Structures are given as C-alpha cells and as structure tokens.
PDB file of C-alpha atoms and ligand atoms in Angstrom:
ATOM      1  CA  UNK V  29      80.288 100.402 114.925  1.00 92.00           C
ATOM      2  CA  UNK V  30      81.293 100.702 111.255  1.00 96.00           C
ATOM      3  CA  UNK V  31      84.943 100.479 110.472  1.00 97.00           C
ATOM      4  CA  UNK V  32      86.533 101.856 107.329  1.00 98.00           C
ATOM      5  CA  UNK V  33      89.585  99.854 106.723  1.00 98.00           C
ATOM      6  CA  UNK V  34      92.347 100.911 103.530  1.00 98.00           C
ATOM      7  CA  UNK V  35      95.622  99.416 102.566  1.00 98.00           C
ATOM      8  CA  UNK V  36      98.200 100.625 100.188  1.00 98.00           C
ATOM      9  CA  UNK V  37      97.221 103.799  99.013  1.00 98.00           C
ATOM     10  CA  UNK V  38     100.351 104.390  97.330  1.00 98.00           C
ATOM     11  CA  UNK V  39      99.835 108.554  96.778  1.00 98.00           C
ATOM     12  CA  UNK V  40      96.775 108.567  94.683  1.00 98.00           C
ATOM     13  CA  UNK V  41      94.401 110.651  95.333  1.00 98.00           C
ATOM     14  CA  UNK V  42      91.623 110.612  92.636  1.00 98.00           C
ATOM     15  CA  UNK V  43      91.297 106.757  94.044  1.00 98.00           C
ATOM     16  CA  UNK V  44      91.581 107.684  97.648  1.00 98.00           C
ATOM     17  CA  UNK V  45      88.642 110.295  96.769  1.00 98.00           C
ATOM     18  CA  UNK V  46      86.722 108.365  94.851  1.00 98.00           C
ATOM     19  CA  UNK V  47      86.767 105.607  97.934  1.00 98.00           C
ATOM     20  CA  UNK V  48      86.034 108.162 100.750  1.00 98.00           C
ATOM     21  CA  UNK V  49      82.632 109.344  98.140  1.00 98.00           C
ATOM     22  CA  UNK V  50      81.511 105.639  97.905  1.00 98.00           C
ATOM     23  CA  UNK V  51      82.294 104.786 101.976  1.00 98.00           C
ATOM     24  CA  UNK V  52      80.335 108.497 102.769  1.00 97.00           C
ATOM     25  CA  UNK V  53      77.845 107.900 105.895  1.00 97.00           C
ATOM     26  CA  UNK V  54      78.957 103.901 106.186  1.00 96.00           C
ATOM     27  CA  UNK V  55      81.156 104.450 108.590  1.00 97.00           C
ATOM     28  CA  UNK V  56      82.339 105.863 112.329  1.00 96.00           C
ATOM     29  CA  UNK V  57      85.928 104.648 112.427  1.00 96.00           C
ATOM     30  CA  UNK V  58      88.818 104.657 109.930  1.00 98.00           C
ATOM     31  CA  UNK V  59      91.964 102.036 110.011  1.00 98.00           C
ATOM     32  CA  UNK V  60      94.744 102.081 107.501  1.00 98.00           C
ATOM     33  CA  UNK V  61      97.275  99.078 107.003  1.00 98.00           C
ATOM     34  CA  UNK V  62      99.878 101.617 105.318  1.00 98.00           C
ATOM     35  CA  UNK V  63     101.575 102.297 102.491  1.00 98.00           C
ATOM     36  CA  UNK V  64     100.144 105.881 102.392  1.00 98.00           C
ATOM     37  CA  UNK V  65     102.959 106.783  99.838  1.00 98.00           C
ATOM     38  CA  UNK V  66     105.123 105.448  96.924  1.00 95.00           C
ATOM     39  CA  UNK V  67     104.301 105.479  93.305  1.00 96.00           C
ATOM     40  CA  UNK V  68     101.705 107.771  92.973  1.00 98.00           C
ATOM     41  CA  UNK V  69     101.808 111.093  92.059  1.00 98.00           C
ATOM     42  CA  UNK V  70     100.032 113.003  95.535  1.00 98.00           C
ATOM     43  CA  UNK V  71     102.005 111.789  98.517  1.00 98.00           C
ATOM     44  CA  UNK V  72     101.495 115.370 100.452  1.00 98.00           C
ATOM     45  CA  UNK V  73      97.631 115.481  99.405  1.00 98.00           C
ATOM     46  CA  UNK V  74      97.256 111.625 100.431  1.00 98.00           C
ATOM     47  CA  UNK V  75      98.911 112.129 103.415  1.00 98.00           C
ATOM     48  CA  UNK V  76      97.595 115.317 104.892  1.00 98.00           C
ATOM     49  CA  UNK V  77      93.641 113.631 103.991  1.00 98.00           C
ATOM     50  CA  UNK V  78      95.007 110.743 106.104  1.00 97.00           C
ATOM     51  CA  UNK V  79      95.605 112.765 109.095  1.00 97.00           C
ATOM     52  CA  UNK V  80      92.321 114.576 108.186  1.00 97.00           C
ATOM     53  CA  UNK V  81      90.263 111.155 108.624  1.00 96.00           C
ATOM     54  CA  UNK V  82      92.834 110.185 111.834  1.00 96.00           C
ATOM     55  CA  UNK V  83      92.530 107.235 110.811  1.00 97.00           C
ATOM     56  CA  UNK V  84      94.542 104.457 113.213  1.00 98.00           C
ATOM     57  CA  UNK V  85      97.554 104.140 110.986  1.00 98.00           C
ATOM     58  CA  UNK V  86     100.559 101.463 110.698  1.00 98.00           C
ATOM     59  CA  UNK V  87     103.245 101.618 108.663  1.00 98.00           C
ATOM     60  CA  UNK V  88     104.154 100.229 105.492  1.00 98.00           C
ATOM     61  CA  UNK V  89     107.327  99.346 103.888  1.00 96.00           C
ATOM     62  CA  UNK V  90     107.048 102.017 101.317  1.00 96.00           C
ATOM     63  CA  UNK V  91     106.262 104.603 104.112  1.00 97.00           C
ATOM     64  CA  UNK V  92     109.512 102.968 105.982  1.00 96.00           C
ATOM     65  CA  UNK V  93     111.568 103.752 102.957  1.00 95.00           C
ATOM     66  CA  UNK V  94     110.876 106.642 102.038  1.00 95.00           C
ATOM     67  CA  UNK V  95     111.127 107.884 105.484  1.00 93.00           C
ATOM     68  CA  UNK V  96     114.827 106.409 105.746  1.00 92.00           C
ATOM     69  CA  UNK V  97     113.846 103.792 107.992  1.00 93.00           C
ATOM     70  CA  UNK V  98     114.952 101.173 105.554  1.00 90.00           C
ATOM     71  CA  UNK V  99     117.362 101.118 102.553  1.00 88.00           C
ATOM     72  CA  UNK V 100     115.754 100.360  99.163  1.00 86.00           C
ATOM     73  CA  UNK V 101     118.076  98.526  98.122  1.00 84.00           C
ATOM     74  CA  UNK V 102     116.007  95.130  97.999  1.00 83.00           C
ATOM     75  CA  UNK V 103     113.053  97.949  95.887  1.00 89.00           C
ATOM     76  CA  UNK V 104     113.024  97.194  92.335  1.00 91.00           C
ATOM     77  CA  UNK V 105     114.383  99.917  90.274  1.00 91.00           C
ATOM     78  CA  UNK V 106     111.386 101.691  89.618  1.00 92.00           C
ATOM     79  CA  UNK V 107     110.126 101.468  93.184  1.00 91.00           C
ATOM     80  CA  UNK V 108     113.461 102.767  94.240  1.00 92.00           C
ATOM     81  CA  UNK V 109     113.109 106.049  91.943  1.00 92.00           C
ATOM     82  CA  UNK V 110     109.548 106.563  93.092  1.00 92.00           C
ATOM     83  CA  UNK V 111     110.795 106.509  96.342  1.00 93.00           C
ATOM     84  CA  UNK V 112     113.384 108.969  95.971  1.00 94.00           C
ATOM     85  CA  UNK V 113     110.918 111.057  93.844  1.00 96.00           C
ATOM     86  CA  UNK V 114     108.369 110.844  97.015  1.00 97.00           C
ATOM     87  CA  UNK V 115     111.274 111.921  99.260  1.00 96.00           C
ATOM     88  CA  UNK V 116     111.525 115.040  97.936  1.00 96.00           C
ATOM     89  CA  UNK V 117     108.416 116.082  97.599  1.00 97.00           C
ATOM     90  CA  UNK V 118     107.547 115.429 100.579  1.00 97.00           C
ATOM     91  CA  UNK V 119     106.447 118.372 103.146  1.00 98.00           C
ATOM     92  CA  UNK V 120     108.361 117.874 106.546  1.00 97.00           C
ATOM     93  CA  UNK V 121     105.219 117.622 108.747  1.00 97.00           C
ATOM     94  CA  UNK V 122     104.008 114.714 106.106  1.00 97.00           C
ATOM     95  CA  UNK V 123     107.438 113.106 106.404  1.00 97.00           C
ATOM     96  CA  UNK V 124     107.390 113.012 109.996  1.00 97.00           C
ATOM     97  CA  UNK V 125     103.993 112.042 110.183  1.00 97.00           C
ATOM     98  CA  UNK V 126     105.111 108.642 108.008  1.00 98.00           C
ATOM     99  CA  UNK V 127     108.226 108.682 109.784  1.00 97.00           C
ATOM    100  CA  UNK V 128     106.470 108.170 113.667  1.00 98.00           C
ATOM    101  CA  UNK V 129     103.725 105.303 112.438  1.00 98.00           C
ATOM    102  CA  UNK V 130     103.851 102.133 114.603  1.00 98.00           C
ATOM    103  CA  UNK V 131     104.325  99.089 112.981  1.00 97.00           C
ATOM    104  CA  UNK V 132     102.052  96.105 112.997  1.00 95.00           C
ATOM    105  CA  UNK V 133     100.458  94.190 114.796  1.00 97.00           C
ATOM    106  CA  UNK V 134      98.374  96.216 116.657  1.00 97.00           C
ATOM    107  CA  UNK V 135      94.917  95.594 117.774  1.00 97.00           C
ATOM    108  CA  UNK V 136      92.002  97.849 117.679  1.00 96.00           C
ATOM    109  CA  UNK V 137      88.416  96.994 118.386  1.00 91.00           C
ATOM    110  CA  UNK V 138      88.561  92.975 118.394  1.00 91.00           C
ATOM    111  CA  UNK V 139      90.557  93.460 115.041  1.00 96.00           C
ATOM    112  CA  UNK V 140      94.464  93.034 114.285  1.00 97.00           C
ATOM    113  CA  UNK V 141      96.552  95.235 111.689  1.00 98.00           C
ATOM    114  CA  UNK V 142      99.326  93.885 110.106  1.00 98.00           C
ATOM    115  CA  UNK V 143     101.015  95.814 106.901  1.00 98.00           C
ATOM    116  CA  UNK V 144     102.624  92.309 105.248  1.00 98.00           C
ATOM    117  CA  UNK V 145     102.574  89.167 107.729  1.00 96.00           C
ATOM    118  CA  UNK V 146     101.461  88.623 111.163  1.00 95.00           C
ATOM    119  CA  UNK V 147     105.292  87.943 112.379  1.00 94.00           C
ATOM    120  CA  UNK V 148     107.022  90.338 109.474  1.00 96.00           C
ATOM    121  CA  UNK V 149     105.892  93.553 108.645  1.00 96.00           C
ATOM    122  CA  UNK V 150     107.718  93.369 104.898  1.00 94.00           C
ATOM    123  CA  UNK V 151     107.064  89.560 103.996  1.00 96.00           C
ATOM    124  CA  UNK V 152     104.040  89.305 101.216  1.00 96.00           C
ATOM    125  CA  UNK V 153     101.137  86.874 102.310  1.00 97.00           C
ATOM    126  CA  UNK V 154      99.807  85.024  99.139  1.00 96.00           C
ATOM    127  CA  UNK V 155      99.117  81.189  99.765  1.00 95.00           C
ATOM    128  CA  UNK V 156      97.458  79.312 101.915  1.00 95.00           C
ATOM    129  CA  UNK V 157     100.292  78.118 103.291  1.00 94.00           C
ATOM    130  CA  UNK V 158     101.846  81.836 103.836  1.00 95.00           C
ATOM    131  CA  UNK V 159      98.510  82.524 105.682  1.00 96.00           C
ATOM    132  CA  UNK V 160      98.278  79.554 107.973  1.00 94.00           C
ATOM    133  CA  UNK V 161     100.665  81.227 110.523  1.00 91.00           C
ATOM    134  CA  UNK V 162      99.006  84.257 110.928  1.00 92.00           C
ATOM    135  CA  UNK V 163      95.135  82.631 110.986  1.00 93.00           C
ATOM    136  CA  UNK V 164      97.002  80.552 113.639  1.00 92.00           C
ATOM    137  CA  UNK V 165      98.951  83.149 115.585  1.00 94.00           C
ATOM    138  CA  UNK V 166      97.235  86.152 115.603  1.00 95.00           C
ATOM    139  CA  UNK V 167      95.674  87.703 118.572  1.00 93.00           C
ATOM    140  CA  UNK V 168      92.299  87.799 117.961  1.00 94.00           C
ATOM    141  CA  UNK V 169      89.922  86.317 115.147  1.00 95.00           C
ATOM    142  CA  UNK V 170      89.653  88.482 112.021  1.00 96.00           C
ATOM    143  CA  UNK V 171      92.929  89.809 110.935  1.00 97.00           C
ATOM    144  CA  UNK V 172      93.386  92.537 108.460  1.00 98.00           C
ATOM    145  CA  UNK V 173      96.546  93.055 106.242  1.00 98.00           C
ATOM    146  CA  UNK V 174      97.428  94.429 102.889  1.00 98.00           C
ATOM    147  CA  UNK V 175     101.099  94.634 101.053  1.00 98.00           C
ATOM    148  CA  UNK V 176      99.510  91.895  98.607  1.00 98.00           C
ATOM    149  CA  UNK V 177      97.617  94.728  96.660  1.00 98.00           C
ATOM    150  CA  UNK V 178      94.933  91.606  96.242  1.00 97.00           C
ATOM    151  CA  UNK V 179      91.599  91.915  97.645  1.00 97.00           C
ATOM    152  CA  UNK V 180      90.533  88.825  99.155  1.00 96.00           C
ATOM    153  CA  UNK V 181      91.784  86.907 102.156  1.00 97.00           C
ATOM    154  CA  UNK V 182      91.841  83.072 103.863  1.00 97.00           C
ATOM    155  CA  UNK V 183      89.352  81.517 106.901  1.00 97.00           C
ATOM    156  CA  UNK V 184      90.329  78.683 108.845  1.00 97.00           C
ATOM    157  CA  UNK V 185      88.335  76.416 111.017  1.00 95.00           C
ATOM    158  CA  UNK V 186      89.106  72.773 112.212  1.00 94.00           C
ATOM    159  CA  UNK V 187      92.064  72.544 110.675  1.00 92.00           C
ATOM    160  CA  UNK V 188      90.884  73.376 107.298  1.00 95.00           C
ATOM    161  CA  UNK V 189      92.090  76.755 105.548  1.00 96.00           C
ATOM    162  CA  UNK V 190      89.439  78.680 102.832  1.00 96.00           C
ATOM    163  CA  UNK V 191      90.688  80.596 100.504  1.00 96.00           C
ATOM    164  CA  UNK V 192      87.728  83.597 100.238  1.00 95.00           C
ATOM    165  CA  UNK V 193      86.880  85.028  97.158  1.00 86.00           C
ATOM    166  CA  UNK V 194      85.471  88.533  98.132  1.00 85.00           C
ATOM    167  CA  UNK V 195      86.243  90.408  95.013  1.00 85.00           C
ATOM    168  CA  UNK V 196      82.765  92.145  93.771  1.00 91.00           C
ATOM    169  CA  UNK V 197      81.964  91.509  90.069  1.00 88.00           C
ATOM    170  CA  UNK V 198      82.578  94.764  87.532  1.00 86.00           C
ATOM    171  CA  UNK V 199      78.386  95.903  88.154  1.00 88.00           C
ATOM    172  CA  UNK V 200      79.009  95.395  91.875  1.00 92.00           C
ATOM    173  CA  UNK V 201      79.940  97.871  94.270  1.00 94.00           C
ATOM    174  CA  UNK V 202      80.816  95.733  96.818  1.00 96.00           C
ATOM    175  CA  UNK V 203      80.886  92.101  98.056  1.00 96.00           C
ATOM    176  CA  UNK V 204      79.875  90.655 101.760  1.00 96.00           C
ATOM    177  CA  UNK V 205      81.157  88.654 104.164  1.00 96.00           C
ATOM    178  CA  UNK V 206      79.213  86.985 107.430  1.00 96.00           C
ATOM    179  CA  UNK V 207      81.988  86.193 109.936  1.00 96.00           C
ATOM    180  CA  UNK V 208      81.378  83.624 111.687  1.00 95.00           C
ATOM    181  CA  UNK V 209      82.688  83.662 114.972  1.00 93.00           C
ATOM    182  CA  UNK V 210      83.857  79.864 115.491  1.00 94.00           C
ATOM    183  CA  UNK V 211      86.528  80.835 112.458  1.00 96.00           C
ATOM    184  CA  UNK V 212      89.844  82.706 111.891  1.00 96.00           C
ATOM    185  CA  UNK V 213      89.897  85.595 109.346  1.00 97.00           C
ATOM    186  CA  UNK V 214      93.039  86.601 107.338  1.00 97.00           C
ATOM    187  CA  UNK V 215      91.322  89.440 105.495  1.00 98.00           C
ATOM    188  CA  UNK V 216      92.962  91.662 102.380  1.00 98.00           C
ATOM    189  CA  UNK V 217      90.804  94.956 101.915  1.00 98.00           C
ATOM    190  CA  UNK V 218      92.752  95.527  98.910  1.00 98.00           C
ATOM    191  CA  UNK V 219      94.721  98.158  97.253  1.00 98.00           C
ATOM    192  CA  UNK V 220      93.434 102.038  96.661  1.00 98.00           C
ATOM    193  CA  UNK V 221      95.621 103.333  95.295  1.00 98.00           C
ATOM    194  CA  UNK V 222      97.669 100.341  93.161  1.00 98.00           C
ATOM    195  CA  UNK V 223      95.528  97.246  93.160  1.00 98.00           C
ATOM    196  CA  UNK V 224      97.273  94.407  91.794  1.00 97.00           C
ATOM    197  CA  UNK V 225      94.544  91.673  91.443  1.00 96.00           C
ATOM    198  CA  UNK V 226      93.236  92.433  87.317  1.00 95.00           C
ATOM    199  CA  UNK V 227      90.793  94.821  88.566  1.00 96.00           C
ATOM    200  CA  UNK V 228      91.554  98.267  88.257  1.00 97.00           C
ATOM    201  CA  UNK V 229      89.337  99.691  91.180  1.00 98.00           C
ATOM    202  CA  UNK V 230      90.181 101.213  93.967  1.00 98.00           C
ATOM    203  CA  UNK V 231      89.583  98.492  96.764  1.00 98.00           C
ATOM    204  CA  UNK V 232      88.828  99.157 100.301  1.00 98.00           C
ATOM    205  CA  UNK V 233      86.446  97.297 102.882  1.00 98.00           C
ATOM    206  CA  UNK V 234      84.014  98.295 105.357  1.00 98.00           C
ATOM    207  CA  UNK V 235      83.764  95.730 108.509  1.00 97.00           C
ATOM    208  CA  UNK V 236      80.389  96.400 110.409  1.00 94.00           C
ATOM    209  CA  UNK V 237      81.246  94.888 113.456  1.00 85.00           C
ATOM    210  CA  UNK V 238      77.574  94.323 114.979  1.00 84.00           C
ATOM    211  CA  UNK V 239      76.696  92.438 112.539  1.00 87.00           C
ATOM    212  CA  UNK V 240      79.430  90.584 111.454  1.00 94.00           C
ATOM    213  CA  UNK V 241      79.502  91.437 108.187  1.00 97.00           C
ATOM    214  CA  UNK V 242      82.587  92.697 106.433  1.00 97.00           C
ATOM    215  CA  UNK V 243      81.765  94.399 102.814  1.00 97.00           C
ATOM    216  CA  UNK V 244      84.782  94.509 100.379  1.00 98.00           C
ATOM    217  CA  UNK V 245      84.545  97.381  97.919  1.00 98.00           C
ATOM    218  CA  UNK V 246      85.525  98.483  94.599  1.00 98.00           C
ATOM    219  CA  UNK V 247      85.154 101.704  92.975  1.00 97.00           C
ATOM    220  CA  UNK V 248      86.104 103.067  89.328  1.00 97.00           C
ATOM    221  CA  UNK V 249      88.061 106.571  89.627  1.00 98.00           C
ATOM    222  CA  UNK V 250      89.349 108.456  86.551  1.00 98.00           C
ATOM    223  CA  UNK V 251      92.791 106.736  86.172  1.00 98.00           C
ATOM    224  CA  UNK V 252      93.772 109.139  83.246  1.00 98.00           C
ATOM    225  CA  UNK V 253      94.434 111.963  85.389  1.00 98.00           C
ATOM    226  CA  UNK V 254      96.239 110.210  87.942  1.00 98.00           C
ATOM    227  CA  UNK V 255      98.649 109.090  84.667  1.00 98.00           C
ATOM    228  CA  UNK V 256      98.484 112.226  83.226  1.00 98.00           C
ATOM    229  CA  UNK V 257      99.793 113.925  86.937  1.00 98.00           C
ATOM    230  CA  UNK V 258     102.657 110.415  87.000  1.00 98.00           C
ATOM    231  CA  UNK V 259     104.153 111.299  83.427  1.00 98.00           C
ATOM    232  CA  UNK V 260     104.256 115.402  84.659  1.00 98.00           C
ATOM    233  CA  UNK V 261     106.082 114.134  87.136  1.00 97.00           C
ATOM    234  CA  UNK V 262     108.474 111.948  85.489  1.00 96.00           C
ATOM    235  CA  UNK V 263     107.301 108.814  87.419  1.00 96.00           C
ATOM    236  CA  UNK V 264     108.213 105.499  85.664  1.00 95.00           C
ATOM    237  CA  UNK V 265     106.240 105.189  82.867  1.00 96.00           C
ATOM    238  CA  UNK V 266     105.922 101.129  84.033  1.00 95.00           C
ATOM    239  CA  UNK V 267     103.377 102.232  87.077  1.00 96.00           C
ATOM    240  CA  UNK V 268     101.743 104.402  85.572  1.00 97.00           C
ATOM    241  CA  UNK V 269     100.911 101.935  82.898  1.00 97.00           C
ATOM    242  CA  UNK V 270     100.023  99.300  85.611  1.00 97.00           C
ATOM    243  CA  UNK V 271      97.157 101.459  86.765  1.00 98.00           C
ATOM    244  CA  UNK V 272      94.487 100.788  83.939  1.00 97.00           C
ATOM    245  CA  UNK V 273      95.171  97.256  83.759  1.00 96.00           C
ATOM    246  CA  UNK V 274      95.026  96.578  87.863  1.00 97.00           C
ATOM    247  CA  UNK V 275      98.195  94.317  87.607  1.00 95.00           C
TER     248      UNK V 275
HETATM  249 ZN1  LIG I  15     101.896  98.548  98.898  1.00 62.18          ZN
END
C-alpha cells in the first residue's frame, strides 16, 4: 500500500493542489499530521478537500487554537491575528470538523502520527537530541511528525542517531528513502502549505510501505496568488512575505 502523508497545510490551497496533482495515482491511503489551518488565506477550501481525501487526521496546535481548544496567548502576534482571522471565517461544519480531531500519537498501518513530539503534541522537534526520545519511545519503527515545517527527519540504530537529509534538489521532484527495518525513523514530510526549511515548495511524502521506501516531495505552486488572496484578506503582510522565500 501507498501512503500519502501531509503536515502543516496551514490554509493554502494552490500548494495543497498543486501536491494532490504531483501525488495523482501514487497513492491508496492519505494521513495528515495537522495543522490544516492558520495563516493561509483558504481555511474552508483546505478543510472541506481534507474531508474530501478522508484522510486519517490529528490535530495540530493551530487547528487547537483556532478551534478554542487552547489560548493563543503563547502565538506570536501575527499568528494570533491569523488565528482570529481563521476563526471567523470559518464555516461551522469546518470548525467542528477541526474542533473533534484526535491528537497524536496514534498509529495507523505500522506507522505513528505525532503533530510536534512523541510525548507533547505542541513541543517543536529540531535536534538530535529533541529526537532521541521519540526514536526511542515510540511505538513502532518509522515515526512521522511535522510542526517543524522542515522536511527531513533523524534514524537511529545502535545507539547512534542520523540526522537524514531527504530534501530533493530544485530539478528534483522528489527524494527516496530505503527503511531499513533494524532502525528507528523520526520522519518530517514537510510543510504544504508554509515550509520553513529555504525551499519554497510545497513538501509532502509518499511512504510505499512494501517496499520500504519513503519518497519526500517537493512541488513549485504559484505563490503569487496565494499572496495576492493573503493581502485581500488583510493577513499579516510578514507571512505572506515568508512564502516565496520558504523561511
Ligand atoms: Zn504548522
């Protein structure tokens, strides 16, 4: 089986479009690690083609917030007004959709979600060191999370931790992966719809699961109109600059 597996979506839908094109006929199965909405300009549209896919969904902290599951008062400012902004555009069915996601971990076919870290839905997983406890802890070998917005991810195997890099080169579509089964995966499919790692792509991975192999994508999308839609809007003008640089 072929799984489809995005991560921080974040509203946009030219990039979540422009991912679904690329993926067409490579997969069976869809997963997403959340953040569905916040500080893009399409969180109805994004949401409603997420229920479309039904993909197996977990929450995010952006989907917690603006559903009023947590305060925003540890967002940044402009986080905070995006969320606010989502809030109310928000259709009721797509708010209680975001509202009723599970949060992480769960496992699904021989693969664990988590949204941020294995033990803490919210907290960011960067190092090595930050990734040891979940390549340690988690319930099965090859882990997926996202939060990070960085494509990429960690393998550990006596007692020595890898840091992978999966990210496909700007002619490349996508990257691959053999797993290996006497290692531990801590896997980042990336960000579609905010990527954060100095490549403006959307990201998203595709694990084919008998074969082992686990291809990490990137695909160009026309950011212009998803800035154009932000500034309508009266999004921050600080992400909707972020967008073309990928940072
Ligand atoms: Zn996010």
């Amino acid at each position: 089986m072929r799984i489809l597996i995005v991560s921080d979506l974040h509203a946009n839908r030219t990039a979540l479009d422009a991912a679904l094109d690329a993926a067409k006929g490579r997969w069976e199965r869809a997963l997403c690690l959340g953040d569905i909405v916040g500080y893009g300009p399409d969180p109805n549209e994004v949401t409603a083609k997420l229920r479309e896919l039904q993909a197996l969904t977990i929450r995010g902290n952006h989907d917690k917030a603006v559903g009023g599951l947590m305060p925003t008062d540890d967002f940044n400012p402009v986080a905070r007004a995006a969320a606010e902004w989502t809030r109310a555009q928000l259709r009721p069915e797509n708010l209680e959709f975001l509202r009723a996601l599970p949060p992480g971990p769960i496992e699904t076919d021989g693969l664990v979600l988590v949204h941020g870290a294995l033990h803490d839905e919210d907290e960011y997983v960067f190092t090595p060191a930050q990734a040891l406890e979940g390549l340690l802890d988690s319930g099965g070998p090859v882990t997926f999370f996202g939060h990070t917005h960085h494509q990429g991810g960690f393998s550990y195997q006596d007692s020595e931790l890898e840091v992978l890099q999966l990210r496909p080169r700007a002619a490349e579509r996508f990257a691959a992966l053999r797993i290996e089964p006497s290692r531990r995966y801590l896997l980042n499919p990336g960000s579609i719809g905010q990527p954060r790692d100095g490549d403006p792509r959307a990201a998203f991975a595709v694990a084919e699961l008998d074969h082992q192999i686990v291809e990490f994508w990137r695909v160009p999308y026309d950011i212009s109109s998803v800035q154009a839609r932000m500034r309508a809007a009266g999004l921050p003008e600080a992400l909707v600059q972020r967008l073309a640089i990928g940072r």
